[in-house]
Coordinates of N, CA and C in Angstrom, one line a residue:
X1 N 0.8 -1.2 0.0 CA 0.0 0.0 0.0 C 0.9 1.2 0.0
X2 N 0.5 2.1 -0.9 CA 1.4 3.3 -1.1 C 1.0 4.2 0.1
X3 N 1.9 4.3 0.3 CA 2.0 5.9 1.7 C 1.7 7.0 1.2
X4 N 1.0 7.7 2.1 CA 0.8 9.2 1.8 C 1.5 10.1 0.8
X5 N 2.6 10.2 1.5 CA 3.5 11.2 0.8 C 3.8 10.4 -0.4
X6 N 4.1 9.4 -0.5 CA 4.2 8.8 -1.9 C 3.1 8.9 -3.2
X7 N 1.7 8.8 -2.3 CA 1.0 9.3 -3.4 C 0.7 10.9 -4.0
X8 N 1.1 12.0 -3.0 CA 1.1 12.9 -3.0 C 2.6 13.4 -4.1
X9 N 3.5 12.5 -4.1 CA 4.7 13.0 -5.0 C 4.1 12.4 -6.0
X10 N 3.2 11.1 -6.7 CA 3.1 10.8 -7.3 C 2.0 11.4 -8.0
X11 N 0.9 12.2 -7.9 CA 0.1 13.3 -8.1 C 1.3 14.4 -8.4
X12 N 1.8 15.0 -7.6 CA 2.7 16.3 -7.8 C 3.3 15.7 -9.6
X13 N 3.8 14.9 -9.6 CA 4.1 14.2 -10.7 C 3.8 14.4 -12.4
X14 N 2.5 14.0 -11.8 CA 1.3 13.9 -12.7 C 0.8 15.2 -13.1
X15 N 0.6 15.8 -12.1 CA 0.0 17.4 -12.7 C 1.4 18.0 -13.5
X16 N 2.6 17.7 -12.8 CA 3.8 18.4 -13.7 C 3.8 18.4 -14.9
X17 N 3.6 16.9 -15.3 CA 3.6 16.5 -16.9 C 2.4 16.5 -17.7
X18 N 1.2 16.6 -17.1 CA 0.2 17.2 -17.8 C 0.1 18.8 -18.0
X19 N 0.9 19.9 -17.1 CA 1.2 21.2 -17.2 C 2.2 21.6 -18.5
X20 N 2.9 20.7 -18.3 CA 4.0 20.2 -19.5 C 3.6 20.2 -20.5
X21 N 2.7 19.3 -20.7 CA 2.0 18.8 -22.4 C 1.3 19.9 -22.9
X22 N 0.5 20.3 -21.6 CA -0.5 21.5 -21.6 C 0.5 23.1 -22.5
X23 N 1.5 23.3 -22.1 CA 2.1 24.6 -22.7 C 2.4 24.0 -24.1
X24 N 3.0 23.0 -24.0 CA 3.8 22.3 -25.0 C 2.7 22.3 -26.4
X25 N 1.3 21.9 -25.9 CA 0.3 22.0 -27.0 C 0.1 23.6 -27.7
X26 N 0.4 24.6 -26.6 CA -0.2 25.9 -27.1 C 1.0 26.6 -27.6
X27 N 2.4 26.0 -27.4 CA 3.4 26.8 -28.2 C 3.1 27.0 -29.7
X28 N 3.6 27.6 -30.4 CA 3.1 28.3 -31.3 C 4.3 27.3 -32.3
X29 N 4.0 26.7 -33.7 CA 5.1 25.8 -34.0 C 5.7 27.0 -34.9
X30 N 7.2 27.0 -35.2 CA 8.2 27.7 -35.4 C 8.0 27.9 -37.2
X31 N 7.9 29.0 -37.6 CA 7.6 28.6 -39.2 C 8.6 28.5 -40.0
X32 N 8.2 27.8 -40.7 CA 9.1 28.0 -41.8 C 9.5 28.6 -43.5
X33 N 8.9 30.2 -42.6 CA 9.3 30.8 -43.8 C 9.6 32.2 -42.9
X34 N 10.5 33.2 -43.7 CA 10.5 34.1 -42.6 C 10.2 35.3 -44.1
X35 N 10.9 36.8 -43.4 CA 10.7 37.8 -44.3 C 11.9 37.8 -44.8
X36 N 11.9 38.4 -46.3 CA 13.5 38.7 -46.8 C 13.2 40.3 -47.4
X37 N 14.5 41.3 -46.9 CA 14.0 42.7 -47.1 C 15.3 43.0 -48.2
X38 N 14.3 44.1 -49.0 CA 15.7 44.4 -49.9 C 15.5 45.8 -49.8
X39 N 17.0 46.4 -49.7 CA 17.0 47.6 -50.0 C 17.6 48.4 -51.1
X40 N 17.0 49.1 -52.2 CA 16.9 49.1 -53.4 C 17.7 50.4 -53.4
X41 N 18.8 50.4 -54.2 CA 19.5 52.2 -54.0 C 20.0 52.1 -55.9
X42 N 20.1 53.4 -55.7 CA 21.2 53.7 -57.0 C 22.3 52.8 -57.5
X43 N 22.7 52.5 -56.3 CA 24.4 52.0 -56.7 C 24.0 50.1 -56.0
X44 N 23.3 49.4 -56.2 CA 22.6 48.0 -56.3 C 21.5 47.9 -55.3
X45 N 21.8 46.5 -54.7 CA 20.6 46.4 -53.2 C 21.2 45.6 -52.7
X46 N 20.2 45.6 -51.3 CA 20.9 45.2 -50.0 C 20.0 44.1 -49.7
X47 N 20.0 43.2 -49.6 CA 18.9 42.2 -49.2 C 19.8 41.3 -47.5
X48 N 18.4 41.6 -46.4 CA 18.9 41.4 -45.2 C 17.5 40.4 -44.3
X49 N 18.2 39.9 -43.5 CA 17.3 39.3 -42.7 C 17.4 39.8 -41.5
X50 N 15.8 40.0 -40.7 CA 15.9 40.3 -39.2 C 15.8 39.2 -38.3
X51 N 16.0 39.6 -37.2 CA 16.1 38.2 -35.8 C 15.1 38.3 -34.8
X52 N 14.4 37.3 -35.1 CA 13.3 36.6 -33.9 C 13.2 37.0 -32.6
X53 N 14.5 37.4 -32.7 CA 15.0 37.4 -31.1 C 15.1 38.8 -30.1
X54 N 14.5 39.9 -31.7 CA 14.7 41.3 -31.3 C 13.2 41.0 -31.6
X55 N 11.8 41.0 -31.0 CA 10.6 40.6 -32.0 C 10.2 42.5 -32.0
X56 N 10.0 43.2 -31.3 CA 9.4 44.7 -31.4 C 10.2 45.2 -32.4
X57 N 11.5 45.1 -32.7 CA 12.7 46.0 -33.7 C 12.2 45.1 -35.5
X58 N 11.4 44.0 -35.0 CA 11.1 43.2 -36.3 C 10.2 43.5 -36.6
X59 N 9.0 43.6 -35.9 CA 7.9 44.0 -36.2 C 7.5 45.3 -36.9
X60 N 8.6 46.5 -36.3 CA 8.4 47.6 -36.2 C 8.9 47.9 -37.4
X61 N 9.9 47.2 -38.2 CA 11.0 48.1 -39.4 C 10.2 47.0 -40.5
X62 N 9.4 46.1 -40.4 CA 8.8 45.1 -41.3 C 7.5 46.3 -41.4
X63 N 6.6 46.7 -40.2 CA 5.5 47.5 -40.5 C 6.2 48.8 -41.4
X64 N 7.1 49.5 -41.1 CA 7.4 50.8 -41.5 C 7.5 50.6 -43.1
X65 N 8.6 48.8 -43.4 CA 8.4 48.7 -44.7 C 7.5 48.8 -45.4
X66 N 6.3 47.9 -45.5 CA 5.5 47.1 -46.0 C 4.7 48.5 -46.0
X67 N 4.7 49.4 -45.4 CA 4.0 50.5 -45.5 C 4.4 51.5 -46.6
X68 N 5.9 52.0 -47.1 CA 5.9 52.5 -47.8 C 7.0 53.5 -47.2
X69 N 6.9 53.8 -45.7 CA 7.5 54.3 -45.2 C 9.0 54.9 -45.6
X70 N 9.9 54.0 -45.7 CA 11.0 54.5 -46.3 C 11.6 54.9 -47.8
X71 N 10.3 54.5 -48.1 CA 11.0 54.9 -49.6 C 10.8 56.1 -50.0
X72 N 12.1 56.7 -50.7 CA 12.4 57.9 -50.7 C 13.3 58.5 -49.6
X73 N 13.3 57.6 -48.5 CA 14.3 58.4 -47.4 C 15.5 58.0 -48.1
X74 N 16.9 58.4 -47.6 CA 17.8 58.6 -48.1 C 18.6 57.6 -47.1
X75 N 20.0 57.2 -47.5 CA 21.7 57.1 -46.7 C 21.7 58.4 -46.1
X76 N 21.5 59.1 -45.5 CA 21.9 60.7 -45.1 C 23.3 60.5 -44.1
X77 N 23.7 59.5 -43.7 CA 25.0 59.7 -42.8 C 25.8 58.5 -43.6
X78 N 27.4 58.6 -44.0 CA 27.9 57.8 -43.8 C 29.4 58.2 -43.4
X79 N 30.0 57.6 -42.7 CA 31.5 56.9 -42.2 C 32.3 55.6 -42.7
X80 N 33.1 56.2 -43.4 CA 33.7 54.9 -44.1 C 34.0 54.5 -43.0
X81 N 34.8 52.4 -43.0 CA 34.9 52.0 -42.2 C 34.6 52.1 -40.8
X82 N 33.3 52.3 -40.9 CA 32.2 52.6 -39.9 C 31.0 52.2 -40.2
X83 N 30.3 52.8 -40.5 CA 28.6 52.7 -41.0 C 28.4 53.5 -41.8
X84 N 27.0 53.2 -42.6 CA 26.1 54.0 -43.1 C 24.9 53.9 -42.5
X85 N 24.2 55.2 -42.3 CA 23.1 55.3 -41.4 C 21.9 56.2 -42.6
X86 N 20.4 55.6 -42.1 CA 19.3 55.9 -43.4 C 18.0 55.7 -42.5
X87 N 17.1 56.2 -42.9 CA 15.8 55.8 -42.7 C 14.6 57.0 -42.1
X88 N 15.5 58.2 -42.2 CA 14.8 59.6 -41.5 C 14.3 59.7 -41.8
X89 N 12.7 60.4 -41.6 CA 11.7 60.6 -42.5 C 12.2 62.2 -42.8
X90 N 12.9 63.2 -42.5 CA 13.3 64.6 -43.0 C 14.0 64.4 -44.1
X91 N 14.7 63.0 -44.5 CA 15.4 63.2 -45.7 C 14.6 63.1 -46.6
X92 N 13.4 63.0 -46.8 CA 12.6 62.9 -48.1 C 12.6 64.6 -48.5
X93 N 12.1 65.1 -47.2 CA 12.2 66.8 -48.1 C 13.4 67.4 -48.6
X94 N 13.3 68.9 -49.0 CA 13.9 69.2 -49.6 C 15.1 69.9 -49.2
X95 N 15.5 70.0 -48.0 CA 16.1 70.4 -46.6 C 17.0 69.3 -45.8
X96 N 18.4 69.5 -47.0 CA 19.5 68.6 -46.2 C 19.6 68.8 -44.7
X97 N 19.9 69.9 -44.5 CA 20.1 70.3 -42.9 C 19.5 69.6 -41.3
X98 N 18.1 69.2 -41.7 CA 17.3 68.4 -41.0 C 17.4 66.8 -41.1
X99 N 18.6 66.7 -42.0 CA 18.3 64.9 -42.3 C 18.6 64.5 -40.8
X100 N 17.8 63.4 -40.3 CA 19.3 62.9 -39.0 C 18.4 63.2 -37.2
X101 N 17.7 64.5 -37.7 CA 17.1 65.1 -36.5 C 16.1 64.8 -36.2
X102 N 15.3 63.5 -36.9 CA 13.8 63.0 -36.5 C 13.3 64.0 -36.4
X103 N 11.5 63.1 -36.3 CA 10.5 64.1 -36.1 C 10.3 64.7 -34.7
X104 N 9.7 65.8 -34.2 CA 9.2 66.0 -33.3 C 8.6 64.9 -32.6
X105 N 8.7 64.9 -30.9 CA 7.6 63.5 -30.5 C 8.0 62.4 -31.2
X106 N 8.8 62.0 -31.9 CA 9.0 60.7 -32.2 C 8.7 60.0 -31.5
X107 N 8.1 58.7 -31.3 CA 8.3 57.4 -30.7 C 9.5 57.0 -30.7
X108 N 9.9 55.7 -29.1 CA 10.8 55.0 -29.3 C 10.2 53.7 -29.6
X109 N 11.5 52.5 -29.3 CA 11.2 51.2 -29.3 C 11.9 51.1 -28.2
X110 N 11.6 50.2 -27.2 CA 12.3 50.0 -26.1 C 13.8 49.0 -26.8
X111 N 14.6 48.4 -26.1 CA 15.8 48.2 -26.1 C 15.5 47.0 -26.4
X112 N 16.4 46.0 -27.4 CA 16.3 44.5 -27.3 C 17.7 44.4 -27.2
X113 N 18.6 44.7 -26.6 CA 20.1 44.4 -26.8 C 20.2 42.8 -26.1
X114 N 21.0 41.8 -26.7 CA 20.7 40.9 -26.9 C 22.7 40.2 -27.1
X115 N 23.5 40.0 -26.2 CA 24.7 40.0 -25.8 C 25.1 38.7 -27.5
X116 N 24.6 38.0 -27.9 CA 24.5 36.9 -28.8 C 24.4 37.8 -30.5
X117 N 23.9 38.8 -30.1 CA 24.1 39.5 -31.3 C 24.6 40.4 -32.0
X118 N 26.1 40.6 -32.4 CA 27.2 41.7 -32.6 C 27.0 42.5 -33.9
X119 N 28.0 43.5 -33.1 CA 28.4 44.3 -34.6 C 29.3 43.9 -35.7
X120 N 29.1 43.2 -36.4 CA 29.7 42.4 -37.5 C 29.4 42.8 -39.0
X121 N 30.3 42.8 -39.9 CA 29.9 43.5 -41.3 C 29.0 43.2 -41.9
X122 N 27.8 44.0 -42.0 CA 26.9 44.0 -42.5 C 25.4 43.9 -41.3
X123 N 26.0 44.1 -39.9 CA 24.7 44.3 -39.2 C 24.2 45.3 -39.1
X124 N 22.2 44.8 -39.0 CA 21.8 45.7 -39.1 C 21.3 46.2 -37.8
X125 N 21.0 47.9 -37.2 CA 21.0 48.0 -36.2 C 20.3 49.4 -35.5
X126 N 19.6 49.8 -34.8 CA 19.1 50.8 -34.9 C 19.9 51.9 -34.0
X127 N 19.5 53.3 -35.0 CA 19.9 54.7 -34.1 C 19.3 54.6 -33.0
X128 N 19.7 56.1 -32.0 CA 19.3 56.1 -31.1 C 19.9 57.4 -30.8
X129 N 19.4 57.7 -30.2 CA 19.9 59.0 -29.0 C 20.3 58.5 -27.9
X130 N 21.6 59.9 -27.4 CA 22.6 59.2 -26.2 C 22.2 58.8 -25.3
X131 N 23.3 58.3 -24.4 CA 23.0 57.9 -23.1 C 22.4 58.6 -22.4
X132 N 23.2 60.6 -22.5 CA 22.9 60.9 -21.3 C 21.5 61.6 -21.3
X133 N 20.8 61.7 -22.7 CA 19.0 61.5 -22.3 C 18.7 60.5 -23.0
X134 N 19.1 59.7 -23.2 CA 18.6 58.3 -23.2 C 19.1 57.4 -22.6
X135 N 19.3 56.7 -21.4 CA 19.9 56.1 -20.1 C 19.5 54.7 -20.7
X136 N 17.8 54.4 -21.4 CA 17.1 53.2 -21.1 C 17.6 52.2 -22.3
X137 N 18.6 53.4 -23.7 CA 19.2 53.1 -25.0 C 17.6 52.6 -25.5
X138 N 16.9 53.5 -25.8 CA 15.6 53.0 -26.5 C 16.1 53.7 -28.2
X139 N 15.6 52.6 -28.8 CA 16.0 53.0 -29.7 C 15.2 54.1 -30.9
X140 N 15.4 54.8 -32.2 CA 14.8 55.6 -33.0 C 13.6 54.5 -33.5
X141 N 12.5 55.3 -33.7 CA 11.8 54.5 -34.4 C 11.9 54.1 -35.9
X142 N 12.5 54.7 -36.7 CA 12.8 54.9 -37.8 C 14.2 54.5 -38.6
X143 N 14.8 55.4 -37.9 CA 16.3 55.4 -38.2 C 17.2 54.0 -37.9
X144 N 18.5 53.6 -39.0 CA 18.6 52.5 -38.8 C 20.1 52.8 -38.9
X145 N 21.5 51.8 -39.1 CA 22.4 51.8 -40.2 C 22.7 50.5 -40.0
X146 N 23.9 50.3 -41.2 CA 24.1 48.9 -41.4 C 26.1 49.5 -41.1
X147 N 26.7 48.4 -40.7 CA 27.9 48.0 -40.2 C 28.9 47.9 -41.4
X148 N 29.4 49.2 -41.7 CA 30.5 49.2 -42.8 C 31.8 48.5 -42.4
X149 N 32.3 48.8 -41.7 CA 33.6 48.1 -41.1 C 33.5 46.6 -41.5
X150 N 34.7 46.3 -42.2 CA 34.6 45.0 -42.3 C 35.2 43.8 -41.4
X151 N 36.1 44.7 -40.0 CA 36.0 43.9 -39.0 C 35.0 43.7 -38.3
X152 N 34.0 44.7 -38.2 CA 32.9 44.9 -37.3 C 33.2 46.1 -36.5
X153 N 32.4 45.9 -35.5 CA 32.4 47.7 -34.5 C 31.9 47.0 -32.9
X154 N 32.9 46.2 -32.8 CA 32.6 45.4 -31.6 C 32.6 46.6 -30.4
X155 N 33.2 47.7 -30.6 CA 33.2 49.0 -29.5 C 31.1 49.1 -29.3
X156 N 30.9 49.1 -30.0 CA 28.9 49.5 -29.8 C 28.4 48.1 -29.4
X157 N 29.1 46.8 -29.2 CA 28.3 45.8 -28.6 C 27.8 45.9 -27.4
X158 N 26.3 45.9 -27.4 CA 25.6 45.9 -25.8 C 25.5 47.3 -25.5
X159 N 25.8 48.3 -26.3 CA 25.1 49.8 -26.5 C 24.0 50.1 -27.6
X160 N 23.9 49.1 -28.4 CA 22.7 49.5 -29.7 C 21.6 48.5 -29.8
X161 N 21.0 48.2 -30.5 CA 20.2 47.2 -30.6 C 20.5 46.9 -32.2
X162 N 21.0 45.5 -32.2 CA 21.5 44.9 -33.1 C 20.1 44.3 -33.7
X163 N 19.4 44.2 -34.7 CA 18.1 43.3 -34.9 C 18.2 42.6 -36.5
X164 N 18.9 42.9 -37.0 CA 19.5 42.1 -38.9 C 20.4 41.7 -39.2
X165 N 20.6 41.2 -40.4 CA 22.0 40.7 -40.9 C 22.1 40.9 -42.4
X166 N 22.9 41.4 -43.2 CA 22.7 41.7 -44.7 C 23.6 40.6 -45.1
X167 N 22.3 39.8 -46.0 CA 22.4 38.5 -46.4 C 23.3 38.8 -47.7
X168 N 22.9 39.7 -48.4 CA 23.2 40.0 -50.2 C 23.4 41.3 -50.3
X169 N 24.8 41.7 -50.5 CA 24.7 43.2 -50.9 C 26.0 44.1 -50.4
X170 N 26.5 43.3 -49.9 CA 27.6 43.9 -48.7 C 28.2 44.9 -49.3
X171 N 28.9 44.4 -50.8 CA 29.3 44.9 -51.6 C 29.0 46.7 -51.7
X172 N 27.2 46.7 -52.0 CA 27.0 47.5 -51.9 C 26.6 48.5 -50.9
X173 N 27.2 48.5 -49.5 CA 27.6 48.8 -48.3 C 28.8 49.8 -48.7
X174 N 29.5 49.2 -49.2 CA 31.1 49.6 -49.6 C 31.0 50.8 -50.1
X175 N 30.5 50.6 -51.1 CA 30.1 51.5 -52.3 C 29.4 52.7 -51.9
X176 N 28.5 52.6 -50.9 CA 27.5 53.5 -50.3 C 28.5 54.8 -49.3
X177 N 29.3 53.9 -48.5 CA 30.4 54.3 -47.6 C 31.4 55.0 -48.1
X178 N 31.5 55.3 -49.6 CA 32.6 55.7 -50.1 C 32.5 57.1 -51.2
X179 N 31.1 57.0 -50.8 CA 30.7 58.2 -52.0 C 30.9 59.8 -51.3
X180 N 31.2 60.6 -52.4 CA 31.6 61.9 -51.4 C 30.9 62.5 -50.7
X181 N 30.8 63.5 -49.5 CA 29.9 64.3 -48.5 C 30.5 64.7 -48.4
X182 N 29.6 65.4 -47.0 CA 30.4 66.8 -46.4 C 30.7 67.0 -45.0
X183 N 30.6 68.0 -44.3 CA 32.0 67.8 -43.5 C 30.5 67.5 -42.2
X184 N 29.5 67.1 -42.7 CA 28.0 66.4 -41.7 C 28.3 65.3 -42.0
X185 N 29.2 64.6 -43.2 CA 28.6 62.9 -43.4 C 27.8 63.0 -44.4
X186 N 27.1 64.0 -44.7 CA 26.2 63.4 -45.8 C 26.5 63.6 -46.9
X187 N 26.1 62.7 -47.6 CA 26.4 62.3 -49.2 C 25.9 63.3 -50.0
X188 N 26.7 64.4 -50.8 CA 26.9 65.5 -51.7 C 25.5 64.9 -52.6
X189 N 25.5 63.5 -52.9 CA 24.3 63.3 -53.8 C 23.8 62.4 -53.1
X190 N 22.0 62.4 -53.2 CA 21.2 62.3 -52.6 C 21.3 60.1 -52.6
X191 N 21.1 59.9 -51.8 CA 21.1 58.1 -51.8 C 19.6 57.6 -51.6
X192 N 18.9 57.5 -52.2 CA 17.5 57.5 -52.1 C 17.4 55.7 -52.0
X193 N 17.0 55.5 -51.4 CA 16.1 53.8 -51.4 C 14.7 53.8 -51.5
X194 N 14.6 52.4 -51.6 CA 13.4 51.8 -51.4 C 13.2 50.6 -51.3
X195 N 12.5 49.9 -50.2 CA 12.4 49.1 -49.4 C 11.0 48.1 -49.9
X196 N 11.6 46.5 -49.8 CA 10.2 45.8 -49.8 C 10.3 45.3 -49.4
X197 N 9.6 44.1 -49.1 CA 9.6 43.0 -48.3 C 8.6 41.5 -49.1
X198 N 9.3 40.4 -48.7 CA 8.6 39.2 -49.7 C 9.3 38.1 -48.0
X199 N 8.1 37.4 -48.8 CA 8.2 36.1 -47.7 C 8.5 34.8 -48.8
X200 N 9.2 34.3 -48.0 CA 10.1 32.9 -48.5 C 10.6 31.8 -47.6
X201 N 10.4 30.8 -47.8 CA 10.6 29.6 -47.4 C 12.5 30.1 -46.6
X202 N 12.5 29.5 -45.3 CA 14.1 29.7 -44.7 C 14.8 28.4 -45.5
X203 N 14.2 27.6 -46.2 CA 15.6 26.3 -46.8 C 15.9 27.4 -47.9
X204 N 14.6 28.1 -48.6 CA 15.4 28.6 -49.7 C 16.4 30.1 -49.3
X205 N 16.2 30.5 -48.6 CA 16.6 31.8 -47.9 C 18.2 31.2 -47.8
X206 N 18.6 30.3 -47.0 CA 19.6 29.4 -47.0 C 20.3 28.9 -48.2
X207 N 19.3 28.7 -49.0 CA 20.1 28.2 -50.3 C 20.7 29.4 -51.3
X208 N 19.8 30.4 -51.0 CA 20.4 31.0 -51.9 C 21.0 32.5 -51.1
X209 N 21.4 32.7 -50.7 CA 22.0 33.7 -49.5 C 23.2 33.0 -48.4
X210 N 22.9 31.6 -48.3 CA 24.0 31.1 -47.3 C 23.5 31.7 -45.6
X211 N 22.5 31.8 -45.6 CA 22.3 32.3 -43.7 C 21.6 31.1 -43.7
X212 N 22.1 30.8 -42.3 CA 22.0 29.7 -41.5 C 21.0 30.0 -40.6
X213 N 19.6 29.2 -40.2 CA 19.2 29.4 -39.0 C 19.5 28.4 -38.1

């Protein structure tokens, strides 16, 4: 005859692994296809993938796309072996001076800094405003750049929020980084993009890009 506490561990047991099955049924299964974003400029395109693992900084630059949002904003900052930075909405007018300075009231995105996720050539990663009024590193709603340096910029790891990777295009990273400006960074001629977004199977994203999930 089983003893008390015996059947009470053996209940405790029981409920564990039916609590178990019970989440296990309502996880959500993992898909298999993700988004593939290209960014379309003058001088070629950039085709990048974002990470699961930043989900607000995915959601947020996938809505801005699919909306229309960036097209027509500009590259307005670059630094060779450094970055190129894009996505303002002031660079669409006609008023270099304001590229860079966001809107009024902008929104942020809170912070996904994410120690697994670096500054490596071709990441992609959002502006922000400093520390010292921005303590929480929340990032621009809008504004982005991608990681010229072709060692990376391991100095900004665990200060920015890293959320992409530029699958196709790096090349034209280079190219972007190299064109003349002025003594703001910005490009003497205007770098206009435009942004879309398409969904695709991750084996083929893999096959033909080489990123690995």
């Amino acid at each position: 005859m089983l003893s008390v506490s015996r059947v009470s561990a053996l209940l405790s047991a029981l409920l564990l692994l039916l609590t178990s099955m019970a989440v296990a049924a309502k996880a959500p299964k993992p898909s298999k296809k993700d988004q593939l974003v290209t960014i379309s400029t003058s001088l070629g395109d950039i085709k990048m993938i974002l990470f699961d693992a930043t989900p607000q900084h995915k959601a947020n630059f996938l809505k801005l796309a699919e909306s229309g949002f960036y097209n027509g904003t500009t590259f307005h900052r670059i630094i060779p072996n450094f970055m190129v930075q894009g996505g303002d909405a002031n660079s669409k007018d006609a008023d270099p001076a304001n590229d860079g300075m966001g809107q009024p009231n902008e929104q942020t995105i809170p912070a996904e800094i994410r120690p697994e996720l670096k500054h490596k050539f071709g990441a992609l990663a959002a502006a922000r405003q400093g520390d010292f009024v921005n303590p929480q590193r929340a990032s621009s709603a809008s504004q982005f750049y991608l990681v010229q340096n072709h060692q990376g910029t391991s100095h900004l790891d665990g200060q920015y929020t890293v959320f992409g990777q530029v699958v196709s295009g790096l090349d034209v990273i280079d190219k972007i980084a190299t064109q003349p400006k002025d003594d703001r960074d910005r490009p003497l001629t205007d770098l206009k993009m435009t942004v879309k977004v398409e969904k695709l199977k991750k084996k083929k994203i893999t096959e033909l890009y080489g990123y690995a999930y």
